[in-house]
Short mmCIF file of C-alpha atoms in Angstrom, two decimals:
data_model
loop_
_atom_site.label_atom_id
_atom_site.label_comp_id
_atom_site.label_asym_id
_atom_site.label_seq_id
_atom_site.Cartn_x
_atom_site.Cartn_y
_atom_site.Cartn_z
CA MET A 299 22.09 -8.13 -62.26
CA ASN A 300 24.99 -9.95 -63.89
CA ASP A 301 24.80 -12.91 -66.27
CA ASP A 302 24.63 -15.34 -63.34
CA GLY A 303 21.47 -13.67 -61.99
CA LEU A 304 23.35 -12.09 -59.11
CA TYR A 305 23.16 -8.55 -57.76
CA THR A 306 25.83 -6.22 -56.55
CA ILE A 307 25.32 -4.55 -53.17
CA GLY A 308 24.48 -1.31 -54.96
CA GLU A 309 21.77 -3.04 -56.98
CA VAL A 310 20.40 -4.66 -53.82
CA ALA A 311 20.23 -1.24 -52.19
CA ARG A 312 18.33 0.14 -55.18
CA LEU A 313 15.89 -2.78 -55.24
CA THR A 314 15.20 -2.86 -51.53
CA GLY A 315 15.53 0.80 -50.62
CA LEU A 316 17.98 -0.06 -47.84
CA PRO A 317 21.23 1.91 -47.51
CA VAL A 318 24.41 0.14 -48.59
CA PRO A 319 25.96 0.44 -45.07
CA THR A 320 22.93 -1.32 -43.58
CA ILE A 321 23.12 -4.18 -46.09
CA ARG A 322 26.86 -4.47 -45.44
CA PHE A 323 26.20 -4.56 -41.67
CA TYR A 324 23.65 -7.37 -42.04
CA SER A 325 26.13 -9.24 -44.20
CA ASP A 326 28.92 -8.83 -41.67
CA GLU A 327 26.61 -10.06 -38.91
CA GLY A 328 25.94 -13.22 -40.93
CA LEU A 329 22.23 -12.47 -41.36
CA VAL A 330 22.37 -12.00 -45.15
CA PRO A 331 25.73 -13.30 -46.34
CA PRO A 332 26.68 -12.78 -49.97
CA VAL A 333 26.54 -15.81 -52.22
CA GLY A 334 29.77 -14.89 -53.93
CA ARG A 335 32.15 -12.19 -55.03
CA SER A 336 32.66 -10.42 -58.33
CA PRO A 337 36.09 -10.57 -60.07
CA GLY A 338 36.71 -7.20 -58.45
CA GLY A 339 35.93 -8.60 -54.99
CA TYR A 340 32.49 -7.00 -54.61
CA ARG A 341 29.75 -8.88 -52.78
CA LEU A 342 27.07 -10.53 -54.84
CA TYR A 343 23.56 -11.58 -53.77
CA ASP A 344 20.87 -13.77 -55.32
CA ASP A 345 17.06 -13.59 -55.18
CA ALA A 346 16.98 -15.75 -52.03
CA ALA A 347 19.29 -13.28 -50.33
CA LEU A 348 16.93 -10.46 -51.30
CA CYS A 349 14.02 -12.34 -49.71
CA ARG A 350 16.13 -13.00 -46.63
CA LEU A 351 17.05 -9.30 -46.46
CA GLU A 352 13.37 -8.32 -46.71
CA LEU A 353 12.55 -10.60 -43.78
CA VAL A 354 15.36 -9.08 -41.73
CA ARG A 355 14.12 -5.58 -42.46
CA THR A 356 10.53 -6.50 -41.61
CA LEU A 357 11.48 -8.07 -38.30
CA ARG A 358 13.68 -5.11 -37.39
CA ASP A 359 10.84 -2.71 -38.30
CA LEU A 360 8.68 -4.68 -35.85
CA GLY A 361 11.25 -4.20 -33.10
CA VAL A 362 12.77 -7.68 -33.09
CA ASP A 363 16.37 -7.70 -31.88
CA LEU A 364 19.21 -9.00 -34.05
CA ALA A 365 19.85 -12.11 -31.96
CA THR A 366 16.22 -13.20 -32.36
CA VAL A 367 16.33 -12.39 -36.09
CA ALA A 368 19.36 -14.68 -36.38
CA ARG A 369 17.51 -17.52 -34.63
CA VAL A 370 14.54 -17.13 -36.98
CA LEU A 371 16.81 -17.24 -40.04
CA ALA A 372 18.50 -20.32 -38.64
CA ASP A 373 15.09 -21.99 -38.09
CA ALA A 374 15.87 -22.13 -34.35
CA GLN A 375 12.78 -20.09 -33.48
CA SER A 376 9.45 -19.85 -35.29
CA LEU A 377 7.94 -16.64 -36.54
CA ALA A 378 4.77 -17.37 -34.56
CA ASP A 379 6.76 -17.63 -31.33
CA VAL A 380 8.62 -14.41 -32.10
CA ALA A 381 5.38 -12.63 -32.89
CA ASP A 382 3.79 -13.80 -29.64
CA ARG A 383 6.74 -12.65 -27.56
CA GLN A 384 6.87 -9.35 -29.41
CA VAL A 385 3.17 -8.73 -28.77
CA MET A 386 3.69 -9.22 -25.03
CA ALA A 387 6.69 -6.89 -25.04
CA LEU A 388 4.77 -4.26 -26.98
CA GLU A 389 1.82 -4.48 -24.59
CA THR A 390 4.18 -3.71 -21.72
CA GLN A 391 5.74 -0.82 -23.64
CA ILE A 392 2.34 0.56 -24.61
CA GLN A 393 1.15 0.47 -21.01
CA THR A 394 4.33 2.23 -19.90
CA LEU A 395 3.78 4.91 -22.53
CA ARG A 396 0.14 5.32 -21.47
CA ILE A 397 1.23 5.89 -17.89
CA ARG A 398 3.81 8.45 -19.00
CA GLN A 399 1.23 10.18 -21.18
CA ALA A 400 -1.31 10.30 -18.35
CA VAL A 401 1.22 11.67 -15.85
CA LEU A 402 2.48 14.35 -18.23
CA ARG A 403 -1.04 15.34 -19.32
CA TYR A 404 -2.20 15.56 -15.71
CA VAL A 405 0.78 17.74 -14.77
CA ALA A 406 0.28 19.94 -17.84
CA THR A 407 -3.41 20.38 -17.01
CA HIS A 408 -3.23 20.76 -13.23
CA GLY A 409 0.30 22.04 -12.74
CA ALA A 410 2.80 20.57 -10.32
CA ASP A 411 6.17 21.32 -8.78
CA ALA A 412 9.02 18.81 -8.55
CA ALA A 413 7.49 17.09 -5.53
CA GLY A 414 4.06 17.13 -7.15
CA ILE A 415 5.12 15.43 -10.36
CA ALA A 416 6.99 12.78 -8.36
CA ARG A 417 3.82 12.07 -6.36
CA VAL A 418 1.68 11.89 -9.49
CA ASN A 419 4.15 9.46 -11.03
CA ARG A 420 4.03 7.26 -7.91
CA LEU A 421 0.23 7.30 -7.87
CA ALA A 422 0.10 6.29 -11.53
CA ARG A 423 2.26 3.22 -10.84
CA LEU A 424 0.43 1.85 -7.80
CA THR A 425 -0.73 -1.74 -8.01
CA ALA A 426 -4.44 -2.56 -8.13
CA GLU A 427 -4.35 -3.59 -4.46
CA GLN A 428 -2.59 -0.37 -3.46
CA ARG A 429 -5.18 1.73 -5.32
CA ARG A 430 -8.06 -0.05 -3.66
CA GLN A 431 -6.41 0.16 -0.25
CA MET A 432 -5.89 3.90 -0.62
CA VAL A 433 -9.63 4.44 -1.12
CA ALA A 434 -10.57 1.78 1.45
CA ASP A 435 -8.53 3.72 4.02
CA LEU A 436 -10.66 6.80 3.30
CA MET A 437 -13.85 4.79 3.77
CA GLY A 438 -12.53 3.29 6.99
CA GLU A 439 -11.66 6.74 8.31
CA ALA A 440 -15.04 8.16 7.26
CA THR A 441 -17.05 5.41 8.98
CA ARG A 442 -14.89 4.80 12.05
CA GLY A 443 -17.00 4.58 15.20
CA LEU A 444 -20.31 5.05 13.38
CA GLY A 445 -23.26 2.69 13.56
CA MET A 446 -23.85 1.83 9.90
CA GLU A 447 -26.58 -0.42 8.54
CA PRO A 448 -25.58 -4.07 7.88
CA GLY A 449 -25.62 -3.78 4.09
CA PHE A 450 -23.35 -0.75 4.11
CA ALA A 451 -20.15 -2.77 3.68
CA ALA A 452 -21.33 -3.89 0.24
CA TYR A 453 -22.05 -0.29 -0.67
CA LEU A 454 -18.53 0.74 0.38
CA ARG A 455 -17.03 -2.03 -1.75
CA SER A 456 -18.83 -0.57 -4.76
CA MET A 457 -16.99 2.72 -4.20
CA LEU A 458 -13.50 1.21 -4.75
CA PRO A 459 -11.53 1.77 -7.97
CA ASP A 460 -10.89 -1.25 -10.19
CA LEU A 461 -8.76 -0.28 -13.18
CA PRO A 462 -8.71 -2.90 -15.94
CA ASP A 463 -5.46 -4.74 -16.66
CA ASP A 464 -5.03 -2.67 -19.82
CA PRO A 465 -6.37 0.80 -18.88
CA THR A 466 -6.58 3.67 -21.33
CA ALA A 467 -4.68 6.89 -20.76
CA GLU A 468 -8.03 8.51 -19.88
CA GLN A 469 -8.69 5.90 -17.19
CA ILE A 470 -5.23 6.44 -15.71
CA GLU A 471 -5.84 10.21 -15.70
CA ALA A 472 -9.18 9.62 -13.98
CA TRP A 473 -7.41 7.55 -11.33
CA LEU A 474 -4.86 10.35 -10.76
CA GLU A 475 -7.64 12.89 -10.28
CA LEU A 476 -9.56 10.54 -8.00
CA ALA A 477 -6.42 9.86 -5.93
CA HIS A 478 -5.90 13.58 -5.45
CA LEU A 479 -9.57 14.02 -4.58
CA VAL A 480 -9.37 11.25 -2.00
CA SER A 481 -6.33 12.97 -0.47
CA ASP A 482 -8.12 16.34 -0.25
CA PRO A 483 -8.96 17.12 3.42
CA SER A 484 -12.16 18.97 2.44
CA PHE A 485 -13.38 15.95 0.49
CA ARG A 486 -12.57 13.59 3.34
CA GLU A 487 -14.48 15.86 5.71
CA SER A 488 -17.52 15.96 3.43
CA VAL A 489 -17.57 12.16 3.14
CA ARG A 490 -17.31 11.87 6.91
CA ARG A 491 -20.21 14.31 7.39
CA ALA A 492 -22.36 12.31 4.98
CA PHE A 493 -21.73 9.09 6.89
CA GLU A 494 -22.26 10.81 10.24
CA ARG A 495 -25.63 12.07 9.02
CA HIS A 496 -26.56 8.60 7.79
CA ALA A 497 -25.59 7.01 11.12
CA ALA A 498 -27.36 9.71 13.16
CA ASP A 499 -30.56 9.41 11.14
CA ARG A 500 -30.48 5.63 11.48
CA SER A 501 -30.04 5.70 15.25
CA SER A 502 -32.57 8.48 15.84
CA GLY A 503 -35.22 7.05 13.53
CA ALA A 504 -35.23 10.24 11.43
CA GLU A 505 -34.67 8.22 8.25
CA GLN A 506 -37.71 5.95 8.13
CA GLY A 507 -39.40 4.36 5.14
CA ASP A 508 -37.63 2.05 2.73
CA PRO A 509 -34.82 2.47 0.16
CA GLU A 510 -37.15 2.10 -2.82
CA SER A 511 -39.40 4.96 -1.66
CA TRP A 512 -36.27 7.09 -1.12
CA ARG A 513 -35.07 6.33 -4.63
CA GLN A 514 -38.48 7.27 -6.06
CA VAL A 515 -38.50 10.67 -4.41
CA GLU A 516 -34.89 11.28 -5.51
CA ARG A 517 -35.99 10.55 -9.07
CA ALA A 518 -38.80 13.06 -8.57
CA VAL A 519 -36.18 15.70 -7.75
CA VAL A 520 -34.41 14.95 -11.02
CA ASP A 521 -37.68 15.11 -12.96
CA LEU A 522 -39.29 18.17 -11.34
CA ALA A 523 -36.32 20.28 -10.23
CA GLY A 524 -34.25 19.20 -13.21
CA GLY A 525 -37.05 20.06 -15.61
CA ALA A 526 -37.54 23.47 -14.00
CA MET A 527 -33.81 24.17 -14.15
CA ALA A 528 -33.64 23.10 -17.81
CA GLY A 529 -36.53 25.45 -18.54
CA GLY A 530 -34.66 28.38 -17.02
CA MET A 531 -36.87 28.75 -13.93
CA SER A 532 -35.20 30.59 -11.05
CA PRO A 533 -35.13 28.50 -7.84
CA THR A 534 -36.16 31.59 -5.87
CA SER A 535 -39.15 32.42 -8.07
CA VAL A 536 -42.79 32.00 -7.06
CA PRO A 537 -43.38 29.08 -9.48
CA ALA A 538 -40.39 27.30 -7.94
CA GLN A 539 -42.11 27.29 -4.55
CA ALA A 540 -44.89 25.08 -5.90
CA ILE A 541 -42.26 22.53 -6.92
CA VAL A 542 -40.69 22.79 -3.46
CA GLU A 543 -44.02 22.06 -1.78
CA GLU A 544 -44.64 19.03 -3.98
CA LEU A 545 -41.16 17.61 -3.40
CA VAL A 546 -41.16 18.28 0.35
CA ALA A 547 -44.47 16.42 0.66
CA ALA A 548 -43.00 13.53 -1.32
CA PHE A 549 -39.88 13.43 0.89
CA ALA A 550 -41.99 13.51 4.07
CA ALA A 551 -44.10 10.62 2.85
CA ALA A 552 -41.06 8.61 1.74
CA HIS A 553 -39.38 9.02 5.13
CA GLY A 554 -42.50 8.62 7.23
CA ARG A 555 -42.16 12.12 8.66
CA GLU A 556 -44.44 15.09 9.32
CA ASP A 557 -43.88 18.11 7.07
CA ASP A 558 -42.98 20.60 9.77
CA ALA A 559 -40.19 23.12 10.40
CA GLU A 560 -37.93 20.49 12.00
CA PHE A 561 -38.34 18.18 9.02
CA ARG A 562 -37.52 20.95 6.54
CA ILE A 563 -34.35 21.87 8.40
CA TRP A 564 -33.40 18.18 8.38
CA LEU A 565 -34.18 17.95 4.66
CA VAL A 566 -32.08 21.01 3.83
CA GLU A 567 -29.07 19.45 5.53
CA ARG A 568 -29.68 16.07 3.93
CA VAL A 569 -29.97 17.53 0.42
CA ARG A 570 -26.91 19.73 1.00
CA ILE A 571 -24.81 16.70 1.87
CA GLY A 572 -26.20 14.64 -0.99
CA ALA A 573 -25.65 17.39 -3.54
CA ASP A 574 -21.92 17.75 -2.91
CA PRO A 575 -20.24 18.36 -6.32
CA GLN A 576 -17.06 16.66 -5.06
CA VAL A 577 -18.92 13.46 -4.29
CA SER A 578 -20.58 13.64 -7.68
CA ARG A 579 -17.18 14.07 -9.29
CA TYR A 580 -15.90 11.04 -7.35
CA TRP A 581 -18.67 8.86 -8.79
CA ARG A 582 -18.05 10.10 -12.35
CA LEU A 583 -14.32 9.38 -12.04
CA LEU A 584 -15.03 5.98 -10.49
CA ALA A 585 -17.37 5.10 -13.37
CA LEU A 586 -14.65 5.99 -15.89
CA ILE A 587 -11.98 4.03 -14.00
CA ASN A 588 -14.20 0.96 -13.57
CA ASP A 589 -15.52 1.21 -17.12
CA TRP A 590 -19.14 1.55 -15.98
CA PRO A 591 -21.81 2.91 -18.33
CA PRO A 592 -22.21 6.68 -17.95
CA LYS A 593 -25.02 7.77 -15.64
CA PHE A 594 -27.07 10.91 -15.41
CA ASP A 595 -25.67 13.35 -12.84
CA PRO A 596 -28.46 14.30 -10.40
CA VAL A 597 -26.40 16.92 -8.53
CA PRO A 598 -27.32 20.00 -10.63
CA ALA A 599 -31.04 19.28 -10.13
CA ALA A 600 -30.46 18.61 -6.43
CA ARG A 601 -28.60 21.89 -5.98
CA TRP A 602 -31.43 23.76 -7.74
CA PHE A 603 -33.88 22.13 -5.32
CA LEU A 604 -31.61 22.99 -2.37
CA THR A 605 -31.59 26.66 -3.29
CA ALA A 606 -35.35 26.67 -3.77
CA LEU A 607 -35.87 24.81 -0.48
CA GLN A 608 -33.67 27.25 1.43
CA ALA A 609 -35.48 30.21 -0.13
CA ALA A 610 -38.84 28.78 0.88
CA ALA A 611 -37.63 28.12 4.43
CA GLY A 612 -35.89 31.47 4.70
CA ILE A 613 -32.58 29.73 5.46
#
């Protein structure tokens, strides 16, 4: 600092930590002009210029362009307005980066050729309506021509993805996996079979009783079969057969059916369809996408019961 309380550009660089070329560039752009010149022609700056330079550096660190910085310094635009606009721009950039991260992570995990990565990238950038329509098309295909119960449309609507406006990378990855699952012919066939069974049981009267009694017996499967599985019991063991008998009786009562050979064959097919790991995976992905609370997965217990039921029936 000289006797007039002014700083040379070298002193400003030392005080602020900014390189001399950067300070000179800001000066040349008119953002932080010098307040004078030394007898030797060197630029001189005062304390106000140092404060101005610090503001320029801060705004640049926050990604604000030079033209906007100039308007702020000229009092033509408020800091609050700049901050608001910058937040919106950053939110867009962050979402773009999340999509890129999800696409790259999905490709790294699942592998993909040139066509595959292009498809994944397209799926990641679908609009909310396009995502929902993609799954709705599957549901329409799976139920086409079937006599479904009146309330089934509401159930189908609950199966549609609804990503939030600001999804996490994990939610985007879940959508990518769900989109591939929905496109899998084997999954589409399994969903169609499940709906065909539902429609056939409804028209034939095989599925009697009421939804609450069905839910109760399904919870019994989780409790009894799940408990046996957790305890290490083999589904083909003698003790497992006692659990089978108890659950079959509960299913027969819940569906208003006689426990006979025909009912057991029907039950085996029904449990097999309901215990599809792909369908279970669909619901877990959908819960993550839609930000639903995590739910207990009943499929492992159902598959244990299926094995035990088949062993008991000799199927």
